[in-house]
Coordinates of C-alpha atoms and ligand atoms in Angstrom, one line a residue:
X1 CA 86.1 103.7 114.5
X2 CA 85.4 104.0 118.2
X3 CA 82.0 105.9 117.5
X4 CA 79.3 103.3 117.1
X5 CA 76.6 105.4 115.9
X6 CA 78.6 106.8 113.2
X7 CA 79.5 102.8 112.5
X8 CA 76.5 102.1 112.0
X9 CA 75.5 104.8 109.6
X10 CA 78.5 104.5 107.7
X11 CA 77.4 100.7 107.2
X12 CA 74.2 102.1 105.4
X13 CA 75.8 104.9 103.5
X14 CA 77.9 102.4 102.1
X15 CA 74.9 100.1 101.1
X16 CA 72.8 102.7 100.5
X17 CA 74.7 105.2 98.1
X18 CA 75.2 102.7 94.6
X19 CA 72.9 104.7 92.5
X20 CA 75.0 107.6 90.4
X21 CA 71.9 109.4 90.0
X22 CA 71.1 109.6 93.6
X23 CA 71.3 113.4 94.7
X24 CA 72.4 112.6 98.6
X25 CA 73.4 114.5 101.7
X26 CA 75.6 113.7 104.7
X27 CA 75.6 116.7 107.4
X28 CA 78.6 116.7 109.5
X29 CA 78.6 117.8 113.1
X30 CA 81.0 118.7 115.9
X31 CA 81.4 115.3 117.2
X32 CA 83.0 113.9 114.3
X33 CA 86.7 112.6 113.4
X34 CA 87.8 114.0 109.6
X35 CA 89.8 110.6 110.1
X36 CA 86.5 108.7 110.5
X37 CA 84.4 110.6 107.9
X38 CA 87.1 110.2 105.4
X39 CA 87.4 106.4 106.1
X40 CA 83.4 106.3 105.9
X41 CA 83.7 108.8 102.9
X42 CA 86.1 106.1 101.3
X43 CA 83.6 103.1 101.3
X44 CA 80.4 105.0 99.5
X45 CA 80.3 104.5 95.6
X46 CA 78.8 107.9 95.2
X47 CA 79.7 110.0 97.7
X48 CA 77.0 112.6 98.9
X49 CA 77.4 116.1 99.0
X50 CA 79.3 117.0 102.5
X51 CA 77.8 120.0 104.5
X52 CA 79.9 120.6 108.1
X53 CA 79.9 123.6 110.4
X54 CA 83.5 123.2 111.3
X55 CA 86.4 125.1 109.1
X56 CA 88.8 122.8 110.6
X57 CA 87.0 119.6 109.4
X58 CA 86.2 120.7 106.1
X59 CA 90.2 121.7 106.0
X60 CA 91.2 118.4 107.6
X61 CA 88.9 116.1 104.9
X62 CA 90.3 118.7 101.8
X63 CA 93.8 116.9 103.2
X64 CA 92.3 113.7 103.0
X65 CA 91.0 114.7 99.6
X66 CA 87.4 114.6 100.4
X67 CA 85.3 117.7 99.5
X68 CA 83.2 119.2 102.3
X69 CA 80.8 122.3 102.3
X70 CA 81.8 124.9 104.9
X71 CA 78.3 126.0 105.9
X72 CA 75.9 126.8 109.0
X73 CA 73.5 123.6 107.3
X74 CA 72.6 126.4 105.5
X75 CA 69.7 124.6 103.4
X76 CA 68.2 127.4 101.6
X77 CA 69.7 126.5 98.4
X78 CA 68.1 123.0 97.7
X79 CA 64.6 123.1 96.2
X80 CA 61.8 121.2 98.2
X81 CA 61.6 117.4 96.8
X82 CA 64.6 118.0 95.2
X83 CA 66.9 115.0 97.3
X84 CA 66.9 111.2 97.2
X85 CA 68.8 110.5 100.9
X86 CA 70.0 112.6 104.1
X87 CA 72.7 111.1 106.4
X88 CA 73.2 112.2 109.7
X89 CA 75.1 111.6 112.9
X90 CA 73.2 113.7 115.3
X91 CA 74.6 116.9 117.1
X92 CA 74.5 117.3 120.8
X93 CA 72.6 120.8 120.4
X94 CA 68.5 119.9 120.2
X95 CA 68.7 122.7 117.5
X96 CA 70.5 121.8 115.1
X97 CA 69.2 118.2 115.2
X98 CA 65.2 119.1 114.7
X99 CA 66.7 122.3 111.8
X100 CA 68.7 119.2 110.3
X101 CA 65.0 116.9 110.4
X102 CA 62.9 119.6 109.8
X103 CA 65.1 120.9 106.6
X104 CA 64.7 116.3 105.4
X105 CA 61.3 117.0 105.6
X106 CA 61.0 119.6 103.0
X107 CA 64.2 118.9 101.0
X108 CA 63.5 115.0 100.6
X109 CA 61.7 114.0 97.5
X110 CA 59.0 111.8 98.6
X111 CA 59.9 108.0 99.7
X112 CA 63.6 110.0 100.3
X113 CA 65.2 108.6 103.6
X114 CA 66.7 110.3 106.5
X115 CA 69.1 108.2 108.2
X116 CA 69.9 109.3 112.1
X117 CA 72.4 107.8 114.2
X118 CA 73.2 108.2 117.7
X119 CA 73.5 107.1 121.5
X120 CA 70.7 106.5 123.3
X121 CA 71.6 108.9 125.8
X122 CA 72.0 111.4 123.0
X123 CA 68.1 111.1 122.5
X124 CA 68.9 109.5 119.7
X125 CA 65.2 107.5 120.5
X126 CA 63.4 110.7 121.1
X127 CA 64.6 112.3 117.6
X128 CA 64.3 109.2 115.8
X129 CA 60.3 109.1 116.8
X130 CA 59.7 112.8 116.5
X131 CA 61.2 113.0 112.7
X132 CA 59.1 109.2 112.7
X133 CA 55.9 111.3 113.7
X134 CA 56.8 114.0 111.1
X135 CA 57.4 111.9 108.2
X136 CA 54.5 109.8 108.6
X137 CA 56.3 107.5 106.0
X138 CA 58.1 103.6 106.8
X139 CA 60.7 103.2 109.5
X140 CA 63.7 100.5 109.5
X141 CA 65.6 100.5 113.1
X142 CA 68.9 99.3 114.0
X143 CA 70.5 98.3 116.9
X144 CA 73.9 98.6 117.4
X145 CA 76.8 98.3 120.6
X146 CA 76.7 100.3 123.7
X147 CA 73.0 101.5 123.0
X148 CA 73.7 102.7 119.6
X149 CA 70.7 103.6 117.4
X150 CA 70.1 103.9 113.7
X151 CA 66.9 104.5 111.8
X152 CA 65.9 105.0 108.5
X153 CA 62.6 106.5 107.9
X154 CA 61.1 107.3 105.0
X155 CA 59.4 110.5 103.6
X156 CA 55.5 110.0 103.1
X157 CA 53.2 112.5 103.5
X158 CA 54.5 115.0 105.9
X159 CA 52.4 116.2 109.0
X160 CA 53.4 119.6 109.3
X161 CA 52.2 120.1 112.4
X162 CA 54.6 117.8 113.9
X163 CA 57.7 120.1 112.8
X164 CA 60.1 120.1 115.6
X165 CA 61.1 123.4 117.4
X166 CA 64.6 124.8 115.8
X167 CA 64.4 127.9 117.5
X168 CA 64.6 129.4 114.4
X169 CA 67.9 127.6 113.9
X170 CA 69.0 129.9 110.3
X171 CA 68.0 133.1 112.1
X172 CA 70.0 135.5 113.9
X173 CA 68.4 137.4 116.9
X174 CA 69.0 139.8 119.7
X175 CA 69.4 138.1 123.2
X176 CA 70.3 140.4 126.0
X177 CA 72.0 139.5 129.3
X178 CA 71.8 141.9 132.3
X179 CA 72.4 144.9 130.3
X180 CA 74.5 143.4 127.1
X181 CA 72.5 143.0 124.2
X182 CA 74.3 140.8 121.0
X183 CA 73.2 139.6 117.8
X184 CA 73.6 135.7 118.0
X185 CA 72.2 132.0 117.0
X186 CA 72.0 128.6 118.0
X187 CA 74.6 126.2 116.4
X188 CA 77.8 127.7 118.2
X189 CA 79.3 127.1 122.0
X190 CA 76.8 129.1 124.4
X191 CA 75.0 131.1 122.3
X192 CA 72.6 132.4 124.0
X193 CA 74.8 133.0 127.5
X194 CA 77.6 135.8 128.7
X195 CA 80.4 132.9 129.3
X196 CA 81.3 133.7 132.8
X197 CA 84.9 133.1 132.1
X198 CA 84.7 136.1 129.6
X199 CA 82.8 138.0 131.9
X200 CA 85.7 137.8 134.1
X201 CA 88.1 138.9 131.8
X202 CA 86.5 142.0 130.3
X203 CA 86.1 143.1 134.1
X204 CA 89.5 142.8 134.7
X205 CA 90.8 143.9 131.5
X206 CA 90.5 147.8 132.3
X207 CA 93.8 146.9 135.4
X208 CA 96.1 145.4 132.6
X209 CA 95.0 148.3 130.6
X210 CA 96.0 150.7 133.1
X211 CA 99.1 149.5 133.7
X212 CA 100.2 149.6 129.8
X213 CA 103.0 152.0 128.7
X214 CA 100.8 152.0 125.4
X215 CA 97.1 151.8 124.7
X216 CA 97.2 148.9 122.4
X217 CA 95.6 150.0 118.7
X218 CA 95.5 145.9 117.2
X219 CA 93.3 143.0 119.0
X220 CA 93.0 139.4 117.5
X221 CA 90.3 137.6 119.6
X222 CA 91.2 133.9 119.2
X223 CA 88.1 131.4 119.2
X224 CA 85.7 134.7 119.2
X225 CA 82.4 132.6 118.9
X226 CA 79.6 135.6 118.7
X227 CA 82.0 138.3 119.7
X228 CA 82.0 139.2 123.1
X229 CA 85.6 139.8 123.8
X230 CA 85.5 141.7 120.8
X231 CA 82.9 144.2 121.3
X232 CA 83.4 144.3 125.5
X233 CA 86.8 145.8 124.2
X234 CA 85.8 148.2 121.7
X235 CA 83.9 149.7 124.5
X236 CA 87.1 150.1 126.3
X237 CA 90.1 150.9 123.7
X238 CA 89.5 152.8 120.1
X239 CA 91.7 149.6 118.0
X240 CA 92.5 150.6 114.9
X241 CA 91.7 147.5 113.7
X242 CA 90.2 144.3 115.6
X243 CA 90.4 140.5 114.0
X244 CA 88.2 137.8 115.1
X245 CA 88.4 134.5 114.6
X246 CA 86.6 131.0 114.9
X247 CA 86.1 128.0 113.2
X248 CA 82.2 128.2 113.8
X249 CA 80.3 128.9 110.9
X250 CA 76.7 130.2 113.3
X251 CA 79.6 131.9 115.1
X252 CA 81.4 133.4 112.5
X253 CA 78.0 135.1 111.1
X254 CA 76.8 136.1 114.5
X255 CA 80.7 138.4 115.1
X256 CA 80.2 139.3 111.9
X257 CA 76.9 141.1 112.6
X258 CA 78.1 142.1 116.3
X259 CA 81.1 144.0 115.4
X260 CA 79.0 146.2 112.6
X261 CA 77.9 147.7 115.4
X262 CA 81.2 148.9 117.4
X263 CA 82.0 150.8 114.3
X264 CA 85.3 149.9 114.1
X265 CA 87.5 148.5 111.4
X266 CA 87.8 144.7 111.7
X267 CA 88.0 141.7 110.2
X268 CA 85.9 138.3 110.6
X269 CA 88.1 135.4 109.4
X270 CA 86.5 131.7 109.5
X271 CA 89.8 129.9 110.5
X272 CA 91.6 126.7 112.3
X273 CA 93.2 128.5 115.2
X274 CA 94.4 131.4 113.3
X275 CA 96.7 129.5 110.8
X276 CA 95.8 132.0 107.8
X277 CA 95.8 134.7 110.2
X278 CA 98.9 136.7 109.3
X279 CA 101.2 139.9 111.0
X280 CA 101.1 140.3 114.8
X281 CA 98.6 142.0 117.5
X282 CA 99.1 143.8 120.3
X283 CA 96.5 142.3 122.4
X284 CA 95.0 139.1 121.7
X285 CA 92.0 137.7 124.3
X286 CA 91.0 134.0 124.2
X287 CA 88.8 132.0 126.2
X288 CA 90.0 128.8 124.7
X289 CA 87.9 125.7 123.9
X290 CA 89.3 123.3 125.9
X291 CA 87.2 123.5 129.7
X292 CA 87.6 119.6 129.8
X293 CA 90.9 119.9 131.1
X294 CA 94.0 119.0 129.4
X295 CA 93.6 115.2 128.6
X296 CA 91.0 115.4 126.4
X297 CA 91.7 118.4 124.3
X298 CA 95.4 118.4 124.3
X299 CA 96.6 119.3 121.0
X300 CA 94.0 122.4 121.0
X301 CA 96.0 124.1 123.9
X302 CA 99.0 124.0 122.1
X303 CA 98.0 125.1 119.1
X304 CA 95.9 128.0 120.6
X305 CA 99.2 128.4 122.8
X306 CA 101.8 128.4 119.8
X307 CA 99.5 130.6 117.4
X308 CA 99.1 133.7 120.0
X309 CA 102.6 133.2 120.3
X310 CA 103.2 133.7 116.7
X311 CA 100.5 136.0 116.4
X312 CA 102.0 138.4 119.6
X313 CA 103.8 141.6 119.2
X314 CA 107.4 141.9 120.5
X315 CA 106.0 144.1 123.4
X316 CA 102.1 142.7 123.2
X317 CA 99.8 141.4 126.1
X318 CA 97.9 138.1 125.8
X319 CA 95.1 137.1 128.3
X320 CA 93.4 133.6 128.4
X321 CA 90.6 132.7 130.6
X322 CA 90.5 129.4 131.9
X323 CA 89.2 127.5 134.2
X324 CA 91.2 127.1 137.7
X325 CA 92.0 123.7 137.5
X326 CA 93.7 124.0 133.9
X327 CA 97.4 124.2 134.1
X328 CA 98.0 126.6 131.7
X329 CA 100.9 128.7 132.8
X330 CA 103.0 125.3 132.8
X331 CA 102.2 124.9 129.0
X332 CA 102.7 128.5 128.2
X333 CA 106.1 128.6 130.0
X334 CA 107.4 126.5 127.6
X335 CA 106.8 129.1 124.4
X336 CA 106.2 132.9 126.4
X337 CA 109.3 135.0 128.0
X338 CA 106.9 135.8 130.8
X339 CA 103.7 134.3 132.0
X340 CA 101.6 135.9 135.2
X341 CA 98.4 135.6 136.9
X342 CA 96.9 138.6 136.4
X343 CA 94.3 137.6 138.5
X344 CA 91.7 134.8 139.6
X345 CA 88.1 134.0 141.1
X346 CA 86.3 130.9 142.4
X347 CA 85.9 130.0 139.3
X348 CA 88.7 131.3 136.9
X349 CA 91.8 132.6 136.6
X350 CA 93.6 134.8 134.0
X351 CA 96.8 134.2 132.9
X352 CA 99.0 136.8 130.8
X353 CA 101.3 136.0 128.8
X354 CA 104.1 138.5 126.6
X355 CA 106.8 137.6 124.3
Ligands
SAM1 C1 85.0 128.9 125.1 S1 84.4 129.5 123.6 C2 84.7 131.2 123.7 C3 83.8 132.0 122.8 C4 83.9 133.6 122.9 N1 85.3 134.0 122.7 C5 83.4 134.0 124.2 O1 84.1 134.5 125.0 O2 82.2 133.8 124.5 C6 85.7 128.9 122.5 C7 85.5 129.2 121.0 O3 86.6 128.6 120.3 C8 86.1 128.1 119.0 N2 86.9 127.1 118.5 C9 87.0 125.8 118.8 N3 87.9 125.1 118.1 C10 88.5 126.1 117.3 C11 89.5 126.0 116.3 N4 90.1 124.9 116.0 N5 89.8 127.2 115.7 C12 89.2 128.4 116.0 N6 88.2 128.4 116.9 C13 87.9 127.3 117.6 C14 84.7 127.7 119.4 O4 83.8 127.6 118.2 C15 84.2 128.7 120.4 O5 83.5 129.8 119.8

């Protein structure tokens, strides 16, 4: 396990989780391996229940036969005092970290732990005193390897004036950029932005439009987080049908909501790169997730490569965004017929690729 935070929590869940009549919780987060969680999952005598945001790690852990709840830590359903232990590896968005401690503080029974874990220059300090300062109960603190941190602090009598700021995590809301307003939340990649890469693409989209022989009727929007492809190209083409896809549940719910509103037919699927996804499209858009570059997420190009592929009508257009530096074309040479710059910026470039 080369994550030392979630070492050291998955020390205490396995110390910690002996009692069969324990009702426990371990929320699962973006930065975390199904291969580590399931060899974590594998030491606990009781497992607790598993809540994750990700499709793709609750599908990846049902291979590993470990059950996961697919869910935007949607905590609505568990009564107040009603749970005997929270783990938690924290998230790098501040959001879902103080909805995730201040959802402990009323879910946990009293003298119920929250166990946090995380890198110092996660602010795994500054979380670990604010939910400190909120439960007003005990506190045992852990040290671990390259300024890990782990601290288990125990419900007492909570000072509710010391709940953190969630930004309403659960709820969706209406942000509006320049003159674009969309439904969204925190818990997904940029939610409260207009990605600049997809910006790009939707102003560019009306010349490869232009140039079709046939005004495409089917979109599949690959990784659609809130929707934005999606509805910037209802504006522009009547589809008889558009599909969106992510793997995000605050994403999913937020598309979901967005495309209501371009009263077209479509569909919302919650997906690992479109593997359920089925027939072909004659347009699909992506702005993949891989801005890194190409050594870190690797495998995620290809697959979102190979599944527009599959997903591509015979005579159908696919755009990704990318960043400049990303070699994309080289990768897509390898599966598309023909792949072109359609065009580029300081910033981006979009590359089309057909069958
Ligand atoms: C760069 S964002 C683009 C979001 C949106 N299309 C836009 O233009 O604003 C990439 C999206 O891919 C999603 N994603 C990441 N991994 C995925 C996977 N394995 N399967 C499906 N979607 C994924 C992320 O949740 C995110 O919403």
């Amino acid at each position: 396990m080369n994550d030392l935070a979630l070492t050291l929590l998955s020390t205490t869940l396995q110390k910690n989780t002996t009692n069969p009549d324990d009702n426990n919780i371990w929320i699962l987060d973006e930065n975390i391996s199904s291969t580590d969680v399931a060899y974590a999952a594998n030491t606990c005598s009781n497992l607790p229940t598993l809540i994750c945001n990700r499709f793709d790690l609750q599908q990846e852990l049902k291979e590993k036969k470990v059950t996961a709840i697919f869910s935007d830590f949607d905590f609505s359903g568990y009564e107040d005092n009603s749970i005997d232990q929270i783990f938690f590896r924290i998230s790098k968005e501040k959001a879902v970290v103080h909805h995730v401690i201040n959802q402990a503080a009323r879910v946990l029974k009293p003298g119920g732990k929250l166990a946090l874990a995380g890198y110092k220059n996660e602010g795994a300090k500054t979380y670990i005193d604010k939910a400190s300062k909120l439960f007003n109960g005990s506190v045992e603190k852990t040290k671990g390897g390259q300024s890990s941190h782990l601290a288990i602090i125990s419900k007492g009598s909570v000072n509710a004036d010391k709940l953190l700021d969630d930004k309403n995590y659960g709820e969706l809301r209406n942000v509006t950029c320049e003159d674009f307003t969309f439904l969204t939340k925190p818990g997904q990649f940029g939610w409260n932005k207009v990605d600049k890469g997809s910006e790009f693409l939707i102003q560019q989209l009306p010349t490869l439009l232009n140039q079709l022989h046939k005004v495409p009727t089917t979109l599949l929007d690959l990784g659609c987080g809130y929707g934005y492809l999606s509805m910037m190209a209802a504006k522009l083409v009547n589809f008889e049908k558009i599909t969106a896809t992510d793997n995000n549940a605050a994403a999913l719910r937020s598309c979901e909501e967005n495309l209501k509103v371009s009263k077209q037919e479509f569909d919302v699927i919650e997906d690992n790169c479109a593997h359920s996804i089925r027939g072909r499209f004659d347009l699909i858009l992506c702005n993949p997730p891989f801005h890194k570059g190409f050594s870190v997420e690797n495998n995620l190009t290809q697959l979102f490569l190979e599944q527009t592929h599959k997903r591509l009508h015979a005579k159908g257009n696919a755009v990704f965004v990318v960043n400049q530096f990303i070699p994309l074309e080289q990768k897509a040479q390898t599966l598309f017929d023909k792949v072109s710059l359609l065009a580029k910026n300081d910033s981006f470039k979009l590359v089309l690729c057909k069958r």
